[in-house]
PDB file of C-alpha atoms and ligand atoms in Angstrom:
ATOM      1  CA  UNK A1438       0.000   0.000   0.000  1.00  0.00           C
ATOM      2  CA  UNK A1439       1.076   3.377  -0.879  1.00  0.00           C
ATOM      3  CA  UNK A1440       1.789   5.521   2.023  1.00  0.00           C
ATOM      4  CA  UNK A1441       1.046   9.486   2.291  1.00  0.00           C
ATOM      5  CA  UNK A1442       2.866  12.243   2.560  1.00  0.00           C
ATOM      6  CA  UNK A1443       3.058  16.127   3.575  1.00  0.00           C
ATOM      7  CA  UNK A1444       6.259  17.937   2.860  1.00  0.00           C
ATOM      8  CA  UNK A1445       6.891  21.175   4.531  1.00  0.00           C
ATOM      9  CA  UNK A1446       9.342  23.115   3.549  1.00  0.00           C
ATOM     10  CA  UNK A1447      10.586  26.651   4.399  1.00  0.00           C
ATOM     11  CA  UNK A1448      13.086  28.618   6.457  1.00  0.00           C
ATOM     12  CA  UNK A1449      14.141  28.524  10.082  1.00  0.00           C
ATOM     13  CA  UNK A1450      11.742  30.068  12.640  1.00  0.00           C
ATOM     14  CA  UNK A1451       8.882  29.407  10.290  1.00  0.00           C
ATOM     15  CA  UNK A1452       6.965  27.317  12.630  1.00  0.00           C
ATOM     16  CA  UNK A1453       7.508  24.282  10.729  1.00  0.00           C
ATOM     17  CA  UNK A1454       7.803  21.962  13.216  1.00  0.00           C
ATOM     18  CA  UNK A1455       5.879  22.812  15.736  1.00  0.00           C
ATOM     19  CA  UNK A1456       2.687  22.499  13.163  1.00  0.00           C
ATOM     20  CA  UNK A1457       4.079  19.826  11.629  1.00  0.00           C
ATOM     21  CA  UNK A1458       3.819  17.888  15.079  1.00  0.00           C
ATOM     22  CA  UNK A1459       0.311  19.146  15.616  1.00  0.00           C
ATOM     23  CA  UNK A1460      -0.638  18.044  12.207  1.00  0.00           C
ATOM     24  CA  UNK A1461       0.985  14.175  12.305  1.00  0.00           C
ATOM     25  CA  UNK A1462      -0.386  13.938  16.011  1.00  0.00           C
ATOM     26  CA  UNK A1463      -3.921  14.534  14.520  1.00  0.00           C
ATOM     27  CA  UNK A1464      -3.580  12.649  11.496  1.00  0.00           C
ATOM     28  CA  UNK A1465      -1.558   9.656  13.179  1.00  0.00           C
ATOM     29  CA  UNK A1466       1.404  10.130  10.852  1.00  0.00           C
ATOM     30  CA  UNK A1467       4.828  10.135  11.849  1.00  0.00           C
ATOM     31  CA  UNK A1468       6.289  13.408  11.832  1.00  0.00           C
ATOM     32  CA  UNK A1469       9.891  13.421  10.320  1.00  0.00           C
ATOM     33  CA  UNK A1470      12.152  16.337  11.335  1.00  0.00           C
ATOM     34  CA  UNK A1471      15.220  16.142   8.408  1.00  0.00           C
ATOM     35  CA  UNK A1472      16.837  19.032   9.939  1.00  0.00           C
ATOM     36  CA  UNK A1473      18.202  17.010  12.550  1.00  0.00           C
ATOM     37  CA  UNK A1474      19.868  14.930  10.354  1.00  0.00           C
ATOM     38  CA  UNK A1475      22.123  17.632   8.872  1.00  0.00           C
ATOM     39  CA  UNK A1476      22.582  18.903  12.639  1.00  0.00           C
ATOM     40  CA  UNK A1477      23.562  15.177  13.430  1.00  0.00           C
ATOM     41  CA  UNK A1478      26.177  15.498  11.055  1.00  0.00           C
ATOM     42  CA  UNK A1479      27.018  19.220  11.970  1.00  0.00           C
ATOM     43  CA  UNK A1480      27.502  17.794  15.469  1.00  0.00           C
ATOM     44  CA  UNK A1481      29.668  15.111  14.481  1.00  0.00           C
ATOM     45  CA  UNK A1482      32.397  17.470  12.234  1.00  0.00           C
ATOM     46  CA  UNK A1483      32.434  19.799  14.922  1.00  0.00           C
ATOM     47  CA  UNK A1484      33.413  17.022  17.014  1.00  0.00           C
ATOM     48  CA  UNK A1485      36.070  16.106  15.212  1.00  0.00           C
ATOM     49  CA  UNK A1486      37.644  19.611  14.653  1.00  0.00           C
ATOM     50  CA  UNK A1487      37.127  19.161  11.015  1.00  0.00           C
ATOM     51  CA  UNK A1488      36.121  22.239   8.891  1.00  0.00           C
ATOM     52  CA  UNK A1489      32.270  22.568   8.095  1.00  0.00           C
ATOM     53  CA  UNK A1490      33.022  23.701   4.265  1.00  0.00           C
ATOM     54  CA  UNK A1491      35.976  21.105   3.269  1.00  0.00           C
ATOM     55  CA  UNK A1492      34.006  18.536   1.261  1.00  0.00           C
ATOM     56  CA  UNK A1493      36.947  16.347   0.943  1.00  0.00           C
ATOM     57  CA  UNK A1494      37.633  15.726   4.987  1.00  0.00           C
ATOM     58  CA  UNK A1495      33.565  14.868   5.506  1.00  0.00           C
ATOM     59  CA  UNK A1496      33.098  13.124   2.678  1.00  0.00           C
ATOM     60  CA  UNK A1497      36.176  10.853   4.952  1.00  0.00           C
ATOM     61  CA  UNK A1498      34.590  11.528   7.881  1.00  0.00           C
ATOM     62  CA  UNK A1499      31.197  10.204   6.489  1.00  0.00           C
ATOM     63  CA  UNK A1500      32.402   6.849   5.218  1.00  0.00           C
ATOM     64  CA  UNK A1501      32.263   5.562   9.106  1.00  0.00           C
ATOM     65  CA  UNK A1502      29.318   7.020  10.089  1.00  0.00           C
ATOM     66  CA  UNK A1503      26.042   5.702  10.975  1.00  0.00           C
ATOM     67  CA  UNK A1504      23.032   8.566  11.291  1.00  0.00           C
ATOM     68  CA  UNK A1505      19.538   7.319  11.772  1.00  0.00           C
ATOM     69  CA  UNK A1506      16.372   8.641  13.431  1.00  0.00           C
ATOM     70  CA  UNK A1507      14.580   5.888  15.130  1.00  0.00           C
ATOM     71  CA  UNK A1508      10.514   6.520  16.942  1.00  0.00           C
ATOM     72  CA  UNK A1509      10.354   5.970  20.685  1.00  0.00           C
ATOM     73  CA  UNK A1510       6.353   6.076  20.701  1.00  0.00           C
ATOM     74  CA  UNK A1511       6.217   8.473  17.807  1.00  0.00           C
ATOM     75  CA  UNK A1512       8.616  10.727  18.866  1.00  0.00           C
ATOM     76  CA  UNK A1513      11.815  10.847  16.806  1.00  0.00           C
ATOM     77  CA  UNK A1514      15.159  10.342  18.258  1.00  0.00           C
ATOM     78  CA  UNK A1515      18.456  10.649  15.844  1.00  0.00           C
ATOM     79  CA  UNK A1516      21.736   8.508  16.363  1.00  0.00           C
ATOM     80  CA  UNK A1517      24.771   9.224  15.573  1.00  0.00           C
ATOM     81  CA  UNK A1518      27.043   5.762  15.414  1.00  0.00           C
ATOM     82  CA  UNK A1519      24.465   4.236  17.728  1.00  0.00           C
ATOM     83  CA  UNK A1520      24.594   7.574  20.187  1.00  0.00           C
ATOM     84  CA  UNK A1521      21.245   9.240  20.988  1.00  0.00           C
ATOM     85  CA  UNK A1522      22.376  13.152  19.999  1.00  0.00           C
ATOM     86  CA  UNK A1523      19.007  14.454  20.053  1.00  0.00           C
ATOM     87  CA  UNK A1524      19.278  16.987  22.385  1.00  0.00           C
ATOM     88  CA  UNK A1525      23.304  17.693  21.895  1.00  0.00           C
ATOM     89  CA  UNK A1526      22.050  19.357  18.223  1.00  0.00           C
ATOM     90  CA  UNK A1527      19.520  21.648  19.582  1.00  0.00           C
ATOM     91  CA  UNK A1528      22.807  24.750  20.219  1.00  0.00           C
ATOM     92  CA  UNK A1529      23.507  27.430  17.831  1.00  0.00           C
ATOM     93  CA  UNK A1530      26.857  26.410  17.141  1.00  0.00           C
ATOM     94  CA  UNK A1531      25.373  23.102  15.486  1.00  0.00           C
ATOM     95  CA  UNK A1532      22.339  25.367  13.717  1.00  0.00           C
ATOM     96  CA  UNK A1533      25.358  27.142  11.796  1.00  0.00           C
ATOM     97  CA  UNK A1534      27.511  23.952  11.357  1.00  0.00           C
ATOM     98  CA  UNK A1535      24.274  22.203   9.738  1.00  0.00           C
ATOM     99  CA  UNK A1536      23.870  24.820   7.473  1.00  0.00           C
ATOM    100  CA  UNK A1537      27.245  24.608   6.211  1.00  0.00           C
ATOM    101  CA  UNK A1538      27.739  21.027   5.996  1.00  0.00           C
ATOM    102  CA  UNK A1539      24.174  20.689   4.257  1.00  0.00           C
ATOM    103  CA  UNK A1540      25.454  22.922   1.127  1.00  0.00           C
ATOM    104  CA  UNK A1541      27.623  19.932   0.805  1.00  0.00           C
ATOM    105  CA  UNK A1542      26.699  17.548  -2.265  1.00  0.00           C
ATOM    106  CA  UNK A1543      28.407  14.469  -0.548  1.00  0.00           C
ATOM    107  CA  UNK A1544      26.640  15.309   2.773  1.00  0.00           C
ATOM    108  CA  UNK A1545      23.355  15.757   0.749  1.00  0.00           C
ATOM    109  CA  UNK A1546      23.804  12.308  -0.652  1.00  0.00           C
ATOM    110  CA  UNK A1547      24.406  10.505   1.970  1.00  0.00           C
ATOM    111  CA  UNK A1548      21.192  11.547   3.906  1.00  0.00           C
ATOM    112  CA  UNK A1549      18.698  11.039   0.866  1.00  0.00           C
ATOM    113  CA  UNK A1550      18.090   7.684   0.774  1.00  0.00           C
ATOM    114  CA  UNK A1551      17.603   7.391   4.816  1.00  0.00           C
ATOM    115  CA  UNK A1552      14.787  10.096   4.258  1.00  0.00           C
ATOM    116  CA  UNK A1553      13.057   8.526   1.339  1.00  0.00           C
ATOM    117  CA  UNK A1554      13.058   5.223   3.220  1.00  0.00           C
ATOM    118  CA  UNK A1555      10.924   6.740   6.183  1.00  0.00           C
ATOM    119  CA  UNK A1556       8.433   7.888   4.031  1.00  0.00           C
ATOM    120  CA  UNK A1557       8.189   4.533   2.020  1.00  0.00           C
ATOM    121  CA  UNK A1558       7.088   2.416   4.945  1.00  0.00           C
ATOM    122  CA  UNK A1559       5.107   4.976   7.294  1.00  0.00           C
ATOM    123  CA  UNK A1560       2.329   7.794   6.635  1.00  0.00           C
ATOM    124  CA  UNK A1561       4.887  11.861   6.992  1.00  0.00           C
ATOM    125  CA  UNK A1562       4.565  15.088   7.170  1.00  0.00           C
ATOM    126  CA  UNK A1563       8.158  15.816   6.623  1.00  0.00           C
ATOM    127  CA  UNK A1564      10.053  18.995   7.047  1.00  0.00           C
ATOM    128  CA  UNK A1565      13.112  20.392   5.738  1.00  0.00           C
ATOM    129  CA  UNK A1566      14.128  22.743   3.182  1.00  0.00           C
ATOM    130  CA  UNK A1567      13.944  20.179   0.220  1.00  0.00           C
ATOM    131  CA  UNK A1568      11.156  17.879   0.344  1.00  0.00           C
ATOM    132  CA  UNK A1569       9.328  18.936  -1.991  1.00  0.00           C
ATOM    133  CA  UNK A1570      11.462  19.483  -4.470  1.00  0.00           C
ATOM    134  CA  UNK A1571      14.191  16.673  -3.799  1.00  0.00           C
ATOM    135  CA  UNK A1572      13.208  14.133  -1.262  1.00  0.00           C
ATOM    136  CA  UNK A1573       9.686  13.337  -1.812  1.00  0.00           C
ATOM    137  CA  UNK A1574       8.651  15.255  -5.448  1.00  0.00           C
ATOM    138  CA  UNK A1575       5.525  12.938  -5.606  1.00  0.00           C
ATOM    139  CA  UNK A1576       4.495  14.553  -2.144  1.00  0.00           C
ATOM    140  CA  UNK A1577       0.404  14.306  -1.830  1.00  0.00           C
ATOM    141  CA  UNK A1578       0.876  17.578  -0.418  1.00  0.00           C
ATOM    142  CA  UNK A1579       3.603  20.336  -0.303  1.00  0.00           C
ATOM    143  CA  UNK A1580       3.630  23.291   1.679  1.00  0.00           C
ATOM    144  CA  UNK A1581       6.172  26.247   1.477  1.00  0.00           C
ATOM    145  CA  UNK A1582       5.630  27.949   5.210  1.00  0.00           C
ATOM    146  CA  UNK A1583       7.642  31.396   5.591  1.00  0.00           C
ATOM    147  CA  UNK A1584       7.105  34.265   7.951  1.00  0.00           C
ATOM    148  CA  UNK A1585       9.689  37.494   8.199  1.00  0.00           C
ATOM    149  CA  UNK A1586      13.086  37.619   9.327  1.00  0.00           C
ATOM    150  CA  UNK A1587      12.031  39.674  12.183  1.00  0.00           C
ATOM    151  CA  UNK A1588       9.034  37.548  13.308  1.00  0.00           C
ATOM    152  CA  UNK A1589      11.052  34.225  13.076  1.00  0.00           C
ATOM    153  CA  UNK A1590      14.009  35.777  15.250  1.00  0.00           C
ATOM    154  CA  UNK A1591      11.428  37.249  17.807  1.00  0.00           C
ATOM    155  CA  UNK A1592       9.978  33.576  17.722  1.00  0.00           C
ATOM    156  CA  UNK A1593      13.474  31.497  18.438  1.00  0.00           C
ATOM    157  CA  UNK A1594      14.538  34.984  20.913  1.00  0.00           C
ATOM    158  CA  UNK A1595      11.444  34.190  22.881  1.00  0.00           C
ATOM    159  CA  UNK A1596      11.546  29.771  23.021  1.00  0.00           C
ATOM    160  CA  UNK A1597      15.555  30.739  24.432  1.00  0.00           C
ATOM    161  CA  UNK A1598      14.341  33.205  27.001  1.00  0.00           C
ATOM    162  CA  UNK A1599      11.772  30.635  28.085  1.00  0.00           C
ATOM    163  CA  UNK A1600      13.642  27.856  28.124  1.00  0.00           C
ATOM    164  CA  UNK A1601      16.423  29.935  30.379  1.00  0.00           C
ATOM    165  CA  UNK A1602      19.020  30.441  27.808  1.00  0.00           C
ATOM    166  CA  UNK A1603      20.753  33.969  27.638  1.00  0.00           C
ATOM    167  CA  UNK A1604      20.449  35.490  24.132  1.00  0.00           C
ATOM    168  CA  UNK A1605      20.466  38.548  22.474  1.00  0.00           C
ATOM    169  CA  UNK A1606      17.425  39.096  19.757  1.00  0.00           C
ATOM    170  CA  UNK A1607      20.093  41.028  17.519  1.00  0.00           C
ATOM    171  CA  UNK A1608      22.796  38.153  16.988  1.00  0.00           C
ATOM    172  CA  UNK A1609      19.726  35.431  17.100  1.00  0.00           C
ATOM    173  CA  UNK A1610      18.096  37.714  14.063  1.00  0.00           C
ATOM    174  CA  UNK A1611      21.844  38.171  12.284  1.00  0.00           C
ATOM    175  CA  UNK A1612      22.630  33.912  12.724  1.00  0.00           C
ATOM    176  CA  UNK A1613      18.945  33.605  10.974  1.00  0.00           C
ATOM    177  CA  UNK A1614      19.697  35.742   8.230  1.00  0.00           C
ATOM    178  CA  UNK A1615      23.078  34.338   7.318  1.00  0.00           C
ATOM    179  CA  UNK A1616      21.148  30.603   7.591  1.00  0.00           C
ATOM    180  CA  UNK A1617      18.466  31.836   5.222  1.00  0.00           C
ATOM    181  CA  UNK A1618      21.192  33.407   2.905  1.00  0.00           C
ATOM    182  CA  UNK A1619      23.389  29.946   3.452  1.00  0.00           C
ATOM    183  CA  UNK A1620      20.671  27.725   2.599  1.00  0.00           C
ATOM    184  CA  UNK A1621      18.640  29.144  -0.541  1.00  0.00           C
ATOM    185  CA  UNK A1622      21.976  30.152  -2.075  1.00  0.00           C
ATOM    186  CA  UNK A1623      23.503  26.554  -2.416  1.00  0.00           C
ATOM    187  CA  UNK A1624      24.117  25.390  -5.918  1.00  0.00           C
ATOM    188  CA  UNK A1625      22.727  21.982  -4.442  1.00  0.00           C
ATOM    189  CA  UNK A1626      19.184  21.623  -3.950  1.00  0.00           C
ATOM    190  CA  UNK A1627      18.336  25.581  -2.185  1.00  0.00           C
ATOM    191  CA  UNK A1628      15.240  25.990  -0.259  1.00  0.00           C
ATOM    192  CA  UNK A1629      12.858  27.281  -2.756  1.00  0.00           C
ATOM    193  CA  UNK A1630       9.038  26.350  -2.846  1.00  0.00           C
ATOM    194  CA  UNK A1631       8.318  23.609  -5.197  1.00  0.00           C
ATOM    195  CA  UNK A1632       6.619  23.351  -8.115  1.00  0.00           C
ATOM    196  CA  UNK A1633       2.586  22.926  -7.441  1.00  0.00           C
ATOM    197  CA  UNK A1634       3.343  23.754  -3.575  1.00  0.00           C
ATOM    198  CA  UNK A1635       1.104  25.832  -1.488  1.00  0.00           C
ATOM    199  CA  UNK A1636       2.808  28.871   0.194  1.00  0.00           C
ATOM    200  CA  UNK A1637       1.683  30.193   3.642  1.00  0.00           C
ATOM    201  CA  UNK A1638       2.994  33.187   5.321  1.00  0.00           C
ATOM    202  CA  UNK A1639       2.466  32.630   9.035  1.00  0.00           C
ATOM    203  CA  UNK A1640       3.647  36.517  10.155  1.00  0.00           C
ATOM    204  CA  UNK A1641       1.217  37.944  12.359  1.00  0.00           C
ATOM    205  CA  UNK A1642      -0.461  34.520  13.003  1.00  0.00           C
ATOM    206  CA  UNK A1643      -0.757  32.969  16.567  1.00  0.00           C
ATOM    207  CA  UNK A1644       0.351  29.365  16.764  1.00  0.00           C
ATOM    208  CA  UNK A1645      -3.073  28.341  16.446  1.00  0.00           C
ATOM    209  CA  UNK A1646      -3.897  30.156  13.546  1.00  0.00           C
ATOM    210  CA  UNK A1647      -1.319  28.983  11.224  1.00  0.00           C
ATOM    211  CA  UNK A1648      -2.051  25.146  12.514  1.00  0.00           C
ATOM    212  CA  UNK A1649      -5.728  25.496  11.221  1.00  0.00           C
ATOM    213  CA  UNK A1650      -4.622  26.716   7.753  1.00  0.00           C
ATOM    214  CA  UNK A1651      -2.500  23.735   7.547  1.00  0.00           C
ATOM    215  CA  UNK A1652      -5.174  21.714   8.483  1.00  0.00           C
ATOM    216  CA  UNK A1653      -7.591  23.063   6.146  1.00  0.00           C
ATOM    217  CA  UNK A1654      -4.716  22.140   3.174  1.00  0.00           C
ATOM    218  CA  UNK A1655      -4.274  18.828   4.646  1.00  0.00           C
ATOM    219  CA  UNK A1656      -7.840  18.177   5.036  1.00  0.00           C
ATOM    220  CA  UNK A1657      -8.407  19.051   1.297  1.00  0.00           C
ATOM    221  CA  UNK A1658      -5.486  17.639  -0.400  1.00  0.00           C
ATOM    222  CA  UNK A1659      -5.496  14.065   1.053  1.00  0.00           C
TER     223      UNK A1659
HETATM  224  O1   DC B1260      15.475  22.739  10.165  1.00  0.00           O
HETATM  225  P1   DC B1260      16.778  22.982  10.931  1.00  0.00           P
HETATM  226  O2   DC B1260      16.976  24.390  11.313  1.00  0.00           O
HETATM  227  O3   DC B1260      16.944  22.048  12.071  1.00  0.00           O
HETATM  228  O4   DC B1260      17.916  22.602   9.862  1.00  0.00           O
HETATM  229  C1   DC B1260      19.281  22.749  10.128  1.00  0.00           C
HETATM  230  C2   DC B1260      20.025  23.021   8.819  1.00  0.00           C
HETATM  231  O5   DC B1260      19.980  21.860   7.993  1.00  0.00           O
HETATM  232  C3   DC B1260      19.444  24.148   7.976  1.00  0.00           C
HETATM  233  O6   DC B1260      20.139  25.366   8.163  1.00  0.00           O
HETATM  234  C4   DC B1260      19.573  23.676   6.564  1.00  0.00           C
HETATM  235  C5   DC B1260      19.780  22.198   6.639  1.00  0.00           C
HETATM  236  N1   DC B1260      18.675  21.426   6.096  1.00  0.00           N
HETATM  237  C6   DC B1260      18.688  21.145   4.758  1.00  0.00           C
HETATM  238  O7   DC B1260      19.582  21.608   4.051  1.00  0.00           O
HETATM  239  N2   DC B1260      17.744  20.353   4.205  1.00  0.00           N
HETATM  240  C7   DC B1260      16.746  19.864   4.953  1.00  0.00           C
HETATM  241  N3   DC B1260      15.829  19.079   4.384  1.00  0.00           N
HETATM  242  C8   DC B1260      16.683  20.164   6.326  1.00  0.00           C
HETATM  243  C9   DC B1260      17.662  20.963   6.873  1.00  0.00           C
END
């Protein structure tokens, strides 16, 4: 049987996974977060003191390596060589090394057919910056989600701040900027909506707002 799909894709601070979540929790899909497989790997060249832009060294460094995301009751969990780094890629430091690494054909590779698995044995809504247009291009439905620099920066300022972590709403909007710059100027697959995809613009919206548009798309498209 054919399973279904959602891509979302978009930039950071969009909301993306948070609705995304929402969405898979009320469908009973699984969501997929690819983003933390390009942190995973971030994480990993960091570790290793290699640089995030020389192709040559990862494409070394990936020939050992073992990245998979795994569901512990729906939630997912990524590995690194068997490791449970889930939590180790939520800092900034891996945000910018996952953005660098990820402009990386070889890197790009590697991850592709781990994605495309998940989606052939279990009902997604996936999000990244490429599903639609690389990953899953037969997607039942594609979303492009975007909101403004400023919004999405007030957005990550405020989940820091909550969560107890010093930060200052000027670098936060700066590292966002250089991200969004980083990842929709790669020559290899750029965040860009895809063909046929539906773009929403969540700025302004509560949390609750944007979720029901979603829903609505969902709703009509599957
Ligand atoms: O979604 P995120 O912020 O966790 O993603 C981290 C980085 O990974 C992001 O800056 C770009 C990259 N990425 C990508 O290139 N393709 C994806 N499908 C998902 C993330």
């Amino acid at each position: 049987m054919k399973m279904k799909s959602v891509a979302i894709d978009g930039p950071a601070g969009a909301g993306k996974s948070t609705i995304a979540r929402e969405l898979a929790s009320q469908l009973g899909y699984i969501y997929v977060d690819t983003g933390a497989l390009y942190r995973a790997i971030g994480l990993f060249v960091l570790s290793r003191g290699a640089d995030v832009k020389n192709e040559n060294a990862i494409k070394g460094l990936l020939l050992g390596l073992k990245v998979e995301i795994r569901f512990v009751d729906t939630e997912q969990r990524v590995y690194l060589n068997d490791e449970d780094v889930t939590s180790k890629i939520r800092t900034e430091a891996v945000s910018m090394a996952a953005s660098a690494v990820s402009a990386l054909p070889a890197v790009r590779a590697f991850l592709l057919e781990t994605q495309r698995e998940i989606a052939r044995n279990n009902n997604v809504i996936m999000d990244g910056r490429d599903i639609a247009t690389v990953v899953l291009p037969e997607a039942d439905v594609k979303i492009f989600l975007t909101a403004s620099p400023e919004e999405r920066a007030r957005r990550r300022y405020e989940e820091l701040i909550a969560k107890g972590v010093s930060a200052d709403y000027e670098a936060v909007l700066s590292d966002l900027k250089e991200r969004d710059y980083n990842d929709s100027h790669r020559e290899i697959a750029p965040l860009k909506p895809a063909e046929g995809s539906i773009l929403v613009d969540t700025t302004g919206n509560e949390l609750e707002e944007s979720v029901e548009i979603l829903k609505g798309i969902v709703r009509e498209k599957l």
